[in-house]
């Protein structure tokens, strides 16, 4: 069976999303915001579940639809979770990550409480964590492909500006950014929240978190210099989706997203090793 023609937009949507998320994740990891990203992702999941609960009065809720309300609610909840992390948990507080984990647990508890109150959401909750790229509709894949490609183009074009912000924020803690830097920081945060929300809704939490951090952790460990990191992140993530989905569809019994997550490690090592410096 020629699954390439059947799942063409699935390959495009998954590969472009993984590439954009890998670029975003590199900055989040560099800024020590990995746990905040976990909270944001869970917040996006809660927003999506809330939108589904409010949207459909019918006994069954389909995991995927053309409705933009879950995406809007997910992005709003993700933004709220981020600003709670940054606004309520001070940078000088000890054990900051413990507060973030506590907030993550609270958001997860709220999600499952909402599912218990609206039982028709159980199928969505079960699929939202591990995900399955083949379940997303062509319309959804086109939407997330467009968002991801725009995000990737922006991130690659402004890579040096964003890298400078990441370096300064970690090195100096608090500093006074220029208006130009603040504008790009705002755009970066907006893209992060929208893309994370769309990825959690359409592709699942595991796919989102794996794409965010596995490429940056592997390549960052193997690379000793910053030159060429951006295109390696994007390429490794995109190839991981194509190869992982191909293996999953060929074998038939392997789940798509867990296979992609494992290929993220393999492909990230592959794109980093040939240019490794001692």
PDB file of C-alpha atoms in Angstrom:
ATOM      1  CA  UNK A   1       0.000   0.000   0.000  1.00  0.00           C
ATOM      2  CA  UNK A   2       1.333   3.425  -0.953  1.00  0.00           C
ATOM      3  CA  UNK A   3       0.845   5.253   2.342  1.00  0.00           C
ATOM      4  CA  UNK A   4       2.756   8.282   1.050  1.00  0.00           C
ATOM      5  CA  UNK A   5      -0.155   9.357  -1.118  1.00  0.00           C
ATOM      6  CA  UNK A   6      -2.717   8.597   1.587  1.00  0.00           C
ATOM      7  CA  UNK A   7      -0.877  10.384   4.409  1.00  0.00           C
ATOM      8  CA  UNK A   8       0.917  13.101   2.440  1.00  0.00           C
ATOM      9  CA  UNK A   9      -0.424  15.975   4.549  1.00  0.00           C
ATOM     10  CA  UNK A  10       0.175  13.967   7.696  1.00  0.00           C
ATOM     11  CA  UNK A  11       3.870  13.735   6.814  1.00  0.00           C
ATOM     12  CA  UNK A  12       3.992  17.439   5.959  1.00  0.00           C
ATOM     13  CA  UNK A  13       2.128  18.517   9.092  1.00  0.00           C
ATOM     14  CA  UNK A  14       4.126  16.307  11.432  1.00  0.00           C
ATOM     15  CA  UNK A  15       7.522  17.143   9.933  1.00  0.00           C
ATOM     16  CA  UNK A  16       6.935  20.904   9.846  1.00  0.00           C
ATOM     17  CA  UNK A  17       5.522  20.915  13.382  1.00  0.00           C
ATOM     18  CA  UNK A  18       8.437  18.918  14.776  1.00  0.00           C
ATOM     19  CA  UNK A  19      10.948  21.243  13.096  1.00  0.00           C
ATOM     20  CA  UNK A  20       9.315  24.379  14.513  1.00  0.00           C
ATOM     21  CA  UNK A  21       8.927  22.859  17.974  1.00  0.00           C
ATOM     22  CA  UNK A  22      12.576  21.761  18.013  1.00  0.00           C
ATOM     23  CA  UNK A  23      13.699  25.330  17.281  1.00  0.00           C
ATOM     24  CA  UNK A  24      11.411  26.685  20.001  1.00  0.00           C
ATOM     25  CA  UNK A  25      12.510  24.019  22.470  1.00  0.00           C
ATOM     26  CA  UNK A  26      16.171  24.934  22.054  1.00  0.00           C
ATOM     27  CA  UNK A  27      15.465  28.440  23.344  1.00  0.00           C
ATOM     28  CA  UNK A  28      13.201  27.240  26.126  1.00  0.00           C
ATOM     29  CA  UNK A  29      15.885  24.808  27.279  1.00  0.00           C
ATOM     30  CA  UNK A  30      18.574  27.494  27.074  1.00  0.00           C
ATOM     31  CA  UNK A  31      16.425  29.843  29.171  1.00  0.00           C
ATOM     32  CA  UNK A  32      15.799  27.153  31.812  1.00  0.00           C
ATOM     33  CA  UNK A  33      12.096  27.168  30.939  1.00  0.00           C
ATOM     34  CA  UNK A  34      11.684  23.482  30.168  1.00  0.00           C
ATOM     35  CA  UNK A  35       9.412  22.846  33.148  1.00  0.00           C
ATOM     36  CA  UNK A  36       7.384  25.955  32.294  1.00  0.00           C
ATOM     37  CA  UNK A  37       6.914  24.470  28.825  1.00  0.00           C
ATOM     38  CA  UNK A  38       5.564  21.313  30.459  1.00  0.00           C
ATOM     39  CA  UNK A  39       3.077  23.444  32.399  1.00  0.00           C
ATOM     40  CA  UNK A  40       2.153  25.361  29.238  1.00  0.00           C
ATOM     41  CA  UNK A  41       1.517  22.115  27.380  1.00  0.00           C
ATOM     42  CA  UNK A  42      -0.726  20.802  30.131  1.00  0.00           C
ATOM     43  CA  UNK A  43      -2.507  24.169  30.238  1.00  0.00           C
ATOM     44  CA  UNK A  44      -3.128  23.908  26.500  1.00  0.00           C
ATOM     45  CA  UNK A  45      -4.569  20.429  27.030  1.00  0.00           C
ATOM     46  CA  UNK A  46      -6.900  21.747  29.705  1.00  0.00           C
ATOM     47  CA  UNK A  47      -8.047  24.568  27.430  1.00  0.00           C
ATOM     48  CA  UNK A  48      -8.788  22.133  24.617  1.00  0.00           C
ATOM     49  CA  UNK A  49     -10.775  19.852  26.925  1.00  0.00           C
ATOM     50  CA  UNK A  50     -12.746  22.830  28.254  1.00  0.00           C
ATOM     51  CA  UNK A  51     -13.557  23.977  24.711  1.00  0.00           C
ATOM     52  CA  UNK A  52     -14.732  20.499  23.736  1.00  0.00           C
ATOM     53  CA  UNK A  53     -16.913  20.324  26.835  1.00  0.00           C
ATOM     54  CA  UNK A  54     -18.543  23.669  26.037  1.00  0.00           C
ATOM     55  CA  UNK A  55     -18.856  23.091  22.294  1.00  0.00           C
ATOM     56  CA  UNK A  56     -20.656  19.803  21.864  1.00  0.00           C
ATOM     57  CA  UNK A  57     -23.942  18.910  23.539  1.00  0.00           C
ATOM     58  CA  UNK A  58     -24.057  15.579  21.719  1.00  0.00           C
ATOM     59  CA  UNK A  59     -23.259  12.301  23.506  1.00  0.00           C
ATOM     60  CA  UNK A  60     -20.066  11.819  21.519  1.00  0.00           C
ATOM     61  CA  UNK A  61     -17.163  14.141  20.981  1.00  0.00           C
ATOM     62  CA  UNK A  62     -14.837  13.599  18.065  1.00  0.00           C
ATOM     63  CA  UNK A  63     -11.211  14.109  18.899  1.00  0.00           C
ATOM     64  CA  UNK A  64     -10.590  16.085  15.724  1.00  0.00           C
ATOM     65  CA  UNK A  65     -12.761  18.620  13.994  1.00  0.00           C
ATOM     66  CA  UNK A  66     -12.541  21.802  11.951  1.00  0.00           C
ATOM     67  CA  UNK A  67     -13.680  23.949  14.901  1.00  0.00           C
ATOM     68  CA  UNK A  68     -11.119  26.595  15.929  1.00  0.00           C
ATOM     69  CA  UNK A  69     -12.562  27.009  19.429  1.00  0.00           C
ATOM     70  CA  UNK A  70     -10.317  24.326  21.004  1.00  0.00           C
ATOM     71  CA  UNK A  71      -7.262  25.981  19.471  1.00  0.00           C
ATOM     72  CA  UNK A  72      -8.267  29.390  20.844  1.00  0.00           C
ATOM     73  CA  UNK A  73      -9.021  28.013  24.294  1.00  0.00           C
ATOM     74  CA  UNK A  74      -5.813  25.992  24.260  1.00  0.00           C
ATOM     75  CA  UNK A  75      -3.655  28.992  23.345  1.00  0.00           C
ATOM     76  CA  UNK A  76      -5.375  31.148  25.985  1.00  0.00           C
ATOM     77  CA  UNK A  77      -4.904  28.506  28.698  1.00  0.00           C
ATOM     78  CA  UNK A  78      -1.299  28.000  27.654  1.00  0.00           C
ATOM     79  CA  UNK A  79      -0.669  31.745  27.899  1.00  0.00           C
ATOM     80  CA  UNK A  80      -2.355  31.879  31.303  1.00  0.00           C
ATOM     81  CA  UNK A  81      -0.189  29.014  32.570  1.00  0.00           C
ATOM     82  CA  UNK A  82       2.965  30.745  31.325  1.00  0.00           C
ATOM     83  CA  UNK A  83       2.152  34.075  32.939  1.00  0.00           C
ATOM     84  CA  UNK A  84       1.236  32.342  36.204  1.00  0.00           C
ATOM     85  CA  UNK A  85       4.647  30.667  36.136  1.00  0.00           C
ATOM     86  CA  UNK A  86       6.472  33.897  35.406  1.00  0.00           C
ATOM     87  CA  UNK A  87       4.321  36.203  37.528  1.00  0.00           C
ATOM     88  CA  UNK A  88       3.651  34.250  40.703  1.00  0.00           C
ATOM     89  CA  UNK A  89       6.822  32.191  41.003  1.00  0.00           C
ATOM     90  CA  UNK A  90       9.675  34.638  41.530  1.00  0.00           C
ATOM     91  CA  UNK A  91      13.053  33.969  39.965  1.00  0.00           C
ATOM     92  CA  UNK A  92      14.786  34.295  43.331  1.00  0.00           C
ATOM     93  CA  UNK A  93      12.628  31.659  44.999  1.00  0.00           C
ATOM     94  CA  UNK A  94      14.427  28.429  45.830  1.00  0.00           C
ATOM     95  CA  UNK A  95      13.203  25.224  44.192  1.00  0.00           C
ATOM     96  CA  UNK A  96      11.275  27.072  41.488  1.00  0.00           C
ATOM     97  CA  UNK A  97      10.737  23.887  39.515  1.00  0.00           C
ATOM     98  CA  UNK A  98       8.898  22.368  42.465  1.00  0.00           C
ATOM     99  CA  UNK A  99       6.245  25.087  42.158  1.00  0.00           C
ATOM    100  CA  UNK A 100       5.970  24.442  38.425  1.00  0.00           C
ATOM    101  CA  UNK A 101       5.528  20.704  38.971  1.00  0.00           C
ATOM    102  CA  UNK A 102       2.851  21.475  41.533  1.00  0.00           C
ATOM    103  CA  UNK A 103       1.045  23.692  39.019  1.00  0.00           C
ATOM    104  CA  UNK A 104       1.368  20.951  36.387  1.00  0.00           C
ATOM    105  CA  UNK A 105      -0.245  18.458  38.767  1.00  0.00           C
ATOM    106  CA  UNK A 106      -3.051  20.916  39.505  1.00  0.00           C
ATOM    107  CA  UNK A 107      -3.764  21.450  35.797  1.00  0.00           C
ATOM    108  CA  UNK A 108      -3.745  17.706  35.198  1.00  0.00           C
ATOM    109  CA  UNK A 109      -6.139  17.211  38.107  1.00  0.00           C
ATOM    110  CA  UNK A 110      -8.469  19.867  36.677  1.00  0.00           C
ATOM    111  CA  UNK A 111      -8.386  18.162  33.282  1.00  0.00           C
ATOM    112  CA  UNK A 112      -9.329  14.772  34.677  1.00  0.00           C
ATOM    113  CA  UNK A 113     -11.976  16.306  36.925  1.00  0.00           C
ATOM    114  CA  UNK A 114     -13.551  17.939  33.888  1.00  0.00           C
ATOM    115  CA  UNK A 115     -13.448  14.634  32.011  1.00  0.00           C
ATOM    116  CA  UNK A 116     -15.119  12.912  34.956  1.00  0.00           C
ATOM    117  CA  UNK A 117     -17.881  15.531  34.880  1.00  0.00           C
ATOM    118  CA  UNK A 118     -18.286  15.181  31.096  1.00  0.00           C
ATOM    119  CA  UNK A 119     -17.719  11.456  30.356  1.00  0.00           C
ATOM    120  CA  UNK A 120     -17.965  11.903  26.593  1.00  0.00           C
ATOM    121  CA  UNK A 121     -14.485  13.486  26.708  1.00  0.00           C
ATOM    122  CA  UNK A 122     -12.779  10.274  27.844  1.00  0.00           C
ATOM    123  CA  UNK A 123     -11.822   9.217  24.332  1.00  0.00           C
ATOM    124  CA  UNK A 124     -10.222  12.583  23.673  1.00  0.00           C
ATOM    125  CA  UNK A 125      -8.243  12.513  26.930  1.00  0.00           C
ATOM    126  CA  UNK A 126      -6.998   9.008  26.226  1.00  0.00           C
ATOM    127  CA  UNK A 127      -5.777  10.012  22.753  1.00  0.00           C
ATOM    128  CA  UNK A 128      -4.384  13.413  23.709  1.00  0.00           C
ATOM    129  CA  UNK A 129      -1.344  12.102  25.584  1.00  0.00           C
ATOM    130  CA  UNK A 130       0.182   9.558  23.211  1.00  0.00           C
ATOM    131  CA  UNK A 131      -1.529  10.911  20.103  1.00  0.00           C
ATOM    132  CA  UNK A 132      -1.776   9.403  16.643  1.00  0.00           C
ATOM    133  CA  UNK A 133      -0.797  11.508  13.658  1.00  0.00           C
ATOM    134  CA  UNK A 134      -2.894   9.406  11.295  1.00  0.00           C
ATOM    135  CA  UNK A 135      -6.112  10.459  13.074  1.00  0.00           C
ATOM    136  CA  UNK A 136      -5.713  14.149  12.264  1.00  0.00           C
ATOM    137  CA  UNK A 137      -7.808  15.308   9.315  1.00  0.00           C
ATOM    138  CA  UNK A 138      -6.310  16.830   6.184  1.00  0.00           C
ATOM    139  CA  UNK A 139      -7.750  20.215   7.145  1.00  0.00           C
ATOM    140  CA  UNK A 140      -6.037  20.072  10.540  1.00  0.00           C
ATOM    141  CA  UNK A 141      -2.736  19.049   8.994  1.00  0.00           C
ATOM    142  CA  UNK A 142      -2.924  21.952   6.559  1.00  0.00           C
ATOM    143  CA  UNK A 143      -3.645  24.369   9.409  1.00  0.00           C
ATOM    144  CA  UNK A 144      -0.783  23.164  11.607  1.00  0.00           C
ATOM    145  CA  UNK A 145       1.563  22.945   8.592  1.00  0.00           C
ATOM    146  CA  UNK A 146       0.883  26.597   7.792  1.00  0.00           C
ATOM    147  CA  UNK A 147       1.437  27.680  11.400  1.00  0.00           C
ATOM    148  CA  UNK A 148       4.598  25.594  11.726  1.00  0.00           C
ATOM    149  CA  UNK A 149       6.147  26.726   8.446  1.00  0.00           C
ATOM    150  CA  UNK A 150       5.538  30.396   9.280  1.00  0.00           C
ATOM    151  CA  UNK A 151       7.019  29.851  12.739  1.00  0.00           C
ATOM    152  CA  UNK A 152      10.055  28.045  11.300  1.00  0.00           C
ATOM    153  CA  UNK A 153      10.766  30.828   8.803  1.00  0.00           C
ATOM    154  CA  UNK A 154      10.557  33.452  11.541  1.00  0.00           C
ATOM    155  CA  UNK A 155      12.717  31.466  13.982  1.00  0.00           C
ATOM    156  CA  UNK A 156      15.435  30.843  11.407  1.00  0.00           C
ATOM    157  CA  UNK A 157      15.446  34.470  10.280  1.00  0.00           C
ATOM    158  CA  UNK A 158      15.612  35.867  13.829  1.00  0.00           C
ATOM    159  CA  UNK A 159      17.751  33.075  15.278  1.00  0.00           C
ATOM    160  CA  UNK A 160      20.603  35.358  16.303  1.00  0.00           C
ATOM    161  CA  UNK A 161      18.294  37.846  18.013  1.00  0.00           C
ATOM    162  CA  UNK A 162      16.521  35.120  19.960  1.00  0.00           C
ATOM    163  CA  UNK A 163      19.816  33.423  20.835  1.00  0.00           C
ATOM    164  CA  UNK A 164      21.167  36.720  22.172  1.00  0.00           C
ATOM    165  CA  UNK A 165      18.076  37.107  24.385  1.00  0.00           C
ATOM    166  CA  UNK A 166      18.422  33.531  25.638  1.00  0.00           C
ATOM    167  CA  UNK A 167      22.105  34.054  26.456  1.00  0.00           C
ATOM    168  CA  UNK A 168      21.537  37.366  28.240  1.00  0.00           C
ATOM    169  CA  UNK A 169      18.544  36.134  30.245  1.00  0.00           C
ATOM    170  CA  UNK A 170      20.482  33.124  31.562  1.00  0.00           C
ATOM    171  CA  UNK A 171      23.826  34.895  32.050  1.00  0.00           C
ATOM    172  CA  UNK A 172      22.605  38.111  33.663  1.00  0.00           C
ATOM    173  CA  UNK A 173      19.251  36.972  35.081  1.00  0.00           C
ATOM    174  CA  UNK A 174      17.562  40.357  34.753  1.00  0.00           C
ATOM    175  CA  UNK A 175      18.558  42.933  32.148  1.00  0.00           C
ATOM    176  CA  UNK A 176      16.986  45.808  30.261  1.00  0.00           C
ATOM    177  CA  UNK A 177      16.161  44.690  26.709  1.00  0.00           C
ATOM    178  CA  UNK A 178      15.773  47.087  23.829  1.00  0.00           C
ATOM    179  CA  UNK A 179      12.394  47.740  22.209  1.00  0.00           C
ATOM    180  CA  UNK A 180      13.527  45.650  19.249  1.00  0.00           C
ATOM    181  CA  UNK A 181      14.345  42.694  21.519  1.00  0.00           C
ATOM    182  CA  UNK A 182      11.073  43.013  23.439  1.00  0.00           C
ATOM    183  CA  UNK A 183       9.080  42.932  20.202  1.00  0.00           C
ATOM    184  CA  UNK A 184      10.754  39.732  19.039  1.00  0.00           C
ATOM    185  CA  UNK A 185      10.445  38.202  22.505  1.00  0.00           C
ATOM    186  CA  UNK A 186       6.693  38.843  22.388  1.00  0.00           C
ATOM    187  CA  UNK A 187       6.428  37.306  18.908  1.00  0.00           C
ATOM    188  CA  UNK A 188       8.421  34.284  20.087  1.00  0.00           C
ATOM    189  CA  UNK A 189       6.120  33.751  23.078  1.00  0.00           C
ATOM    190  CA  UNK A 190       2.996  34.148  20.916  1.00  0.00           C
ATOM    191  CA  UNK A 191       4.268  31.621  18.373  1.00  0.00           C
ATOM    192  CA  UNK A 192       5.209  29.230  21.174  1.00  0.00           C
ATOM    193  CA  UNK A 193       1.776  29.327  22.788  1.00  0.00           C
ATOM    194  CA  UNK A 194      -0.138  29.004  19.517  1.00  0.00           C
ATOM    195  CA  UNK A 195       2.027  26.209  18.129  1.00  0.00           C
ATOM    196  CA  UNK A 196       2.146  24.263  21.400  1.00  0.00           C
ATOM    197  CA  UNK A 197      -1.636  24.515  21.692  1.00  0.00           C
ATOM    198  CA  UNK A 198      -2.180  23.334  18.106  1.00  0.00           C
ATOM    199  CA  UNK A 199       0.308  20.507  18.494  1.00  0.00           C
ATOM    200  CA  UNK A 200      -1.213  19.267  21.752  1.00  0.00           C
ATOM    201  CA  UNK A 201      -4.697  19.388  20.239  1.00  0.00           C
ATOM    202  CA  UNK A 202      -3.931  17.825  16.861  1.00  0.00           C
ATOM    203  CA  UNK A 203      -0.854  15.657  17.514  1.00  0.00           C
ATOM    204  CA  UNK A 204      -0.799  14.911  21.251  1.00  0.00           C
ATOM    205  CA  UNK A 205       1.201  15.846  24.345  1.00  0.00           C
ATOM    206  CA  UNK A 206       3.933  13.242  23.851  1.00  0.00           C
ATOM    207  CA  UNK A 207       4.658  14.428  20.308  1.00  0.00           C
ATOM    208  CA  UNK A 208       4.786  18.052  21.490  1.00  0.00           C
ATOM    209  CA  UNK A 209       7.162  17.517  24.415  1.00  0.00           C
ATOM    210  CA  UNK A 210       9.388  15.076  22.526  1.00  0.00           C
ATOM    211  CA  UNK A 211       9.756  17.469  19.582  1.00  0.00           C
ATOM    212  CA  UNK A 212      10.432  20.394  21.903  1.00  0.00           C
ATOM    213  CA  UNK A 213      13.277  18.900  23.888  1.00  0.00           C
ATOM    214  CA  UNK A 214      14.775  15.679  22.528  1.00  0.00           C
ATOM    215  CA  UNK A 215      16.510  17.296  19.497  1.00  0.00           C
ATOM    216  CA  UNK A 216      17.907  20.219  21.509  1.00  0.00           C
ATOM    217  CA  UNK A 217      19.150  17.970  24.323  1.00  0.00           C
ATOM    218  CA  UNK A 218      20.855  15.467  22.002  1.00  0.00           C
ATOM    219  CA  UNK A 219      22.323  17.959  19.544  1.00  0.00           C
ATOM    220  CA  UNK A 220      23.245  20.396  22.311  1.00  0.00           C
ATOM    221  CA  UNK A 221      25.167  17.626  24.055  1.00  0.00           C
ATOM    222  CA  UNK A 222      27.019  16.485  20.955  1.00  0.00           C
ATOM    223  CA  UNK A 223      27.732  19.921  19.497  1.00  0.00           C
ATOM    224  CA  UNK A 224      30.346  22.196  21.065  1.00  0.00           C
ATOM    225  CA  UNK A 225      29.609  25.228  18.950  1.00  0.00           C
ATOM    226  CA  UNK A 226      26.497  27.176  17.993  1.00  0.00           C
ATOM    227  CA  UNK A 227      27.108  27.424  14.253  1.00  0.00           C
ATOM    228  CA  UNK A 228      24.723  25.285  12.253  1.00  0.00           C
ATOM    229  CA  UNK A 229      22.660  24.256  15.262  1.00  0.00           C
ATOM    230  CA  UNK A 230      19.398  25.757  13.955  1.00  0.00           C
ATOM    231  CA  UNK A 231      19.234  23.855  10.678  1.00  0.00           C
ATOM    232  CA  UNK A 232      20.387  20.650  12.394  1.00  0.00           C
ATOM    233  CA  UNK A 233      17.535  20.942  14.894  1.00  0.00           C
ATOM    234  CA  UNK A 234      14.951  21.489  12.170  1.00  0.00           C
ATOM    235  CA  UNK A 235      16.348  18.823   9.849  1.00  0.00           C
ATOM    236  CA  UNK A 236      16.739  16.187  12.560  1.00  0.00           C
ATOM    237  CA  UNK A 237      13.205  16.719  13.836  1.00  0.00           C
ATOM    238  CA  UNK A 238      11.623  16.684  10.371  1.00  0.00           C
ATOM    239  CA  UNK A 239      13.484  13.543   9.279  1.00  0.00           C
ATOM    240  CA  UNK A 240      12.495  11.856  12.550  1.00  0.00           C
ATOM    241  CA  UNK A 241       8.808  12.302  11.768  1.00  0.00           C
ATOM    242  CA  UNK A 242       9.143  11.047   8.195  1.00  0.00           C
ATOM    243  CA  UNK A 243      11.219   8.020   9.190  1.00  0.00           C
ATOM    244  CA  UNK A 244       9.221   7.254  12.342  1.00  0.00           C
ATOM    245  CA  UNK A 245       5.893   7.415  10.536  1.00  0.00           C
ATOM    246  CA  UNK A 246       7.223   5.326   7.650  1.00  0.00           C
ATOM    247  CA  UNK A 247       8.405   2.612  10.044  1.00  0.00           C
ATOM    248  CA  UNK A 248       5.111   2.701  11.950  1.00  0.00           C
ATOM    249  CA  UNK A 249       2.945   2.482   8.840  1.00  0.00           C
ATOM    250  CA  UNK A 250       5.124  -0.206   7.262  1.00  0.00           C
ATOM    251  CA  UNK A 251       5.137  -2.431  10.337  1.00  0.00           C
ATOM    252  CA  UNK A 252       1.462  -1.851  11.081  1.00  0.00           C
ATOM    253  CA  UNK A 253       1.625  -2.629  14.794  1.00  0.00           C
ATOM    254  CA  UNK A 254       3.949   0.154  15.969  1.00  0.00           C
ATOM    255  CA  UNK A 255       2.322   3.369  17.294  1.00  0.00           C
ATOM    256  CA  UNK A 256       3.220   6.475  15.329  1.00  0.00           C
ATOM    257  CA  UNK A 257       4.132   8.986  18.037  1.00  0.00           C
ATOM    258  CA  UNK A 258       6.231   6.687  20.301  1.00  0.00           C
ATOM    259  CA  UNK A 259       8.119   5.518  17.197  1.00  0.00           C
ATOM    260  CA  UNK A 260       8.721   9.126  16.188  1.00  0.00           C
ATOM    261  CA  UNK A 261       9.945   9.937  19.707  1.00  0.00           C
ATOM    262  CA  UNK A 262      12.561   7.171  19.479  1.00  0.00           C
ATOM    263  CA  UNK A 263      13.602   8.288  16.000  1.00  0.00           C
ATOM    264  CA  UNK A 264      14.100  11.816  17.356  1.00  0.00           C
ATOM    265  CA  UNK A 265      17.036  10.451  19.334  1.00  0.00           C
ATOM    266  CA  UNK A 266      18.483   8.504  16.405  1.00  0.00           C
ATOM    267  CA  UNK A 267      18.134  11.270  13.819  1.00  0.00           C
ATOM    268  CA  UNK A 268      19.391  13.971  16.202  1.00  0.00           C
ATOM    269  CA  UNK A 269      22.534  11.936  16.817  1.00  0.00           C
ATOM    270  CA  UNK A 270      22.913  11.403  13.073  1.00  0.00           C
ATOM    271  CA  UNK A 271      22.754  15.099  12.159  1.00  0.00           C
ATOM    272  CA  UNK A 272      25.090  16.073  15.017  1.00  0.00           C
ATOM    273  CA  UNK A 273      27.844  13.434  14.943  1.00  0.00           C
ATOM    274  CA  UNK A 274      29.449  14.107  11.537  1.00  0.00           C
ATOM    275  CA  UNK A 275      30.239  17.701  12.548  1.00  0.00           C
ATOM    276  CA  UNK A 276      31.086  17.084  16.177  1.00  0.00           C
ATOM    277  CA  UNK A 277      34.047  19.072  17.497  1.00  0.00           C
ATOM    278  CA  UNK A 278      36.338  17.986  20.308  1.00  0.00           C
TER     279      UNK A 278
END
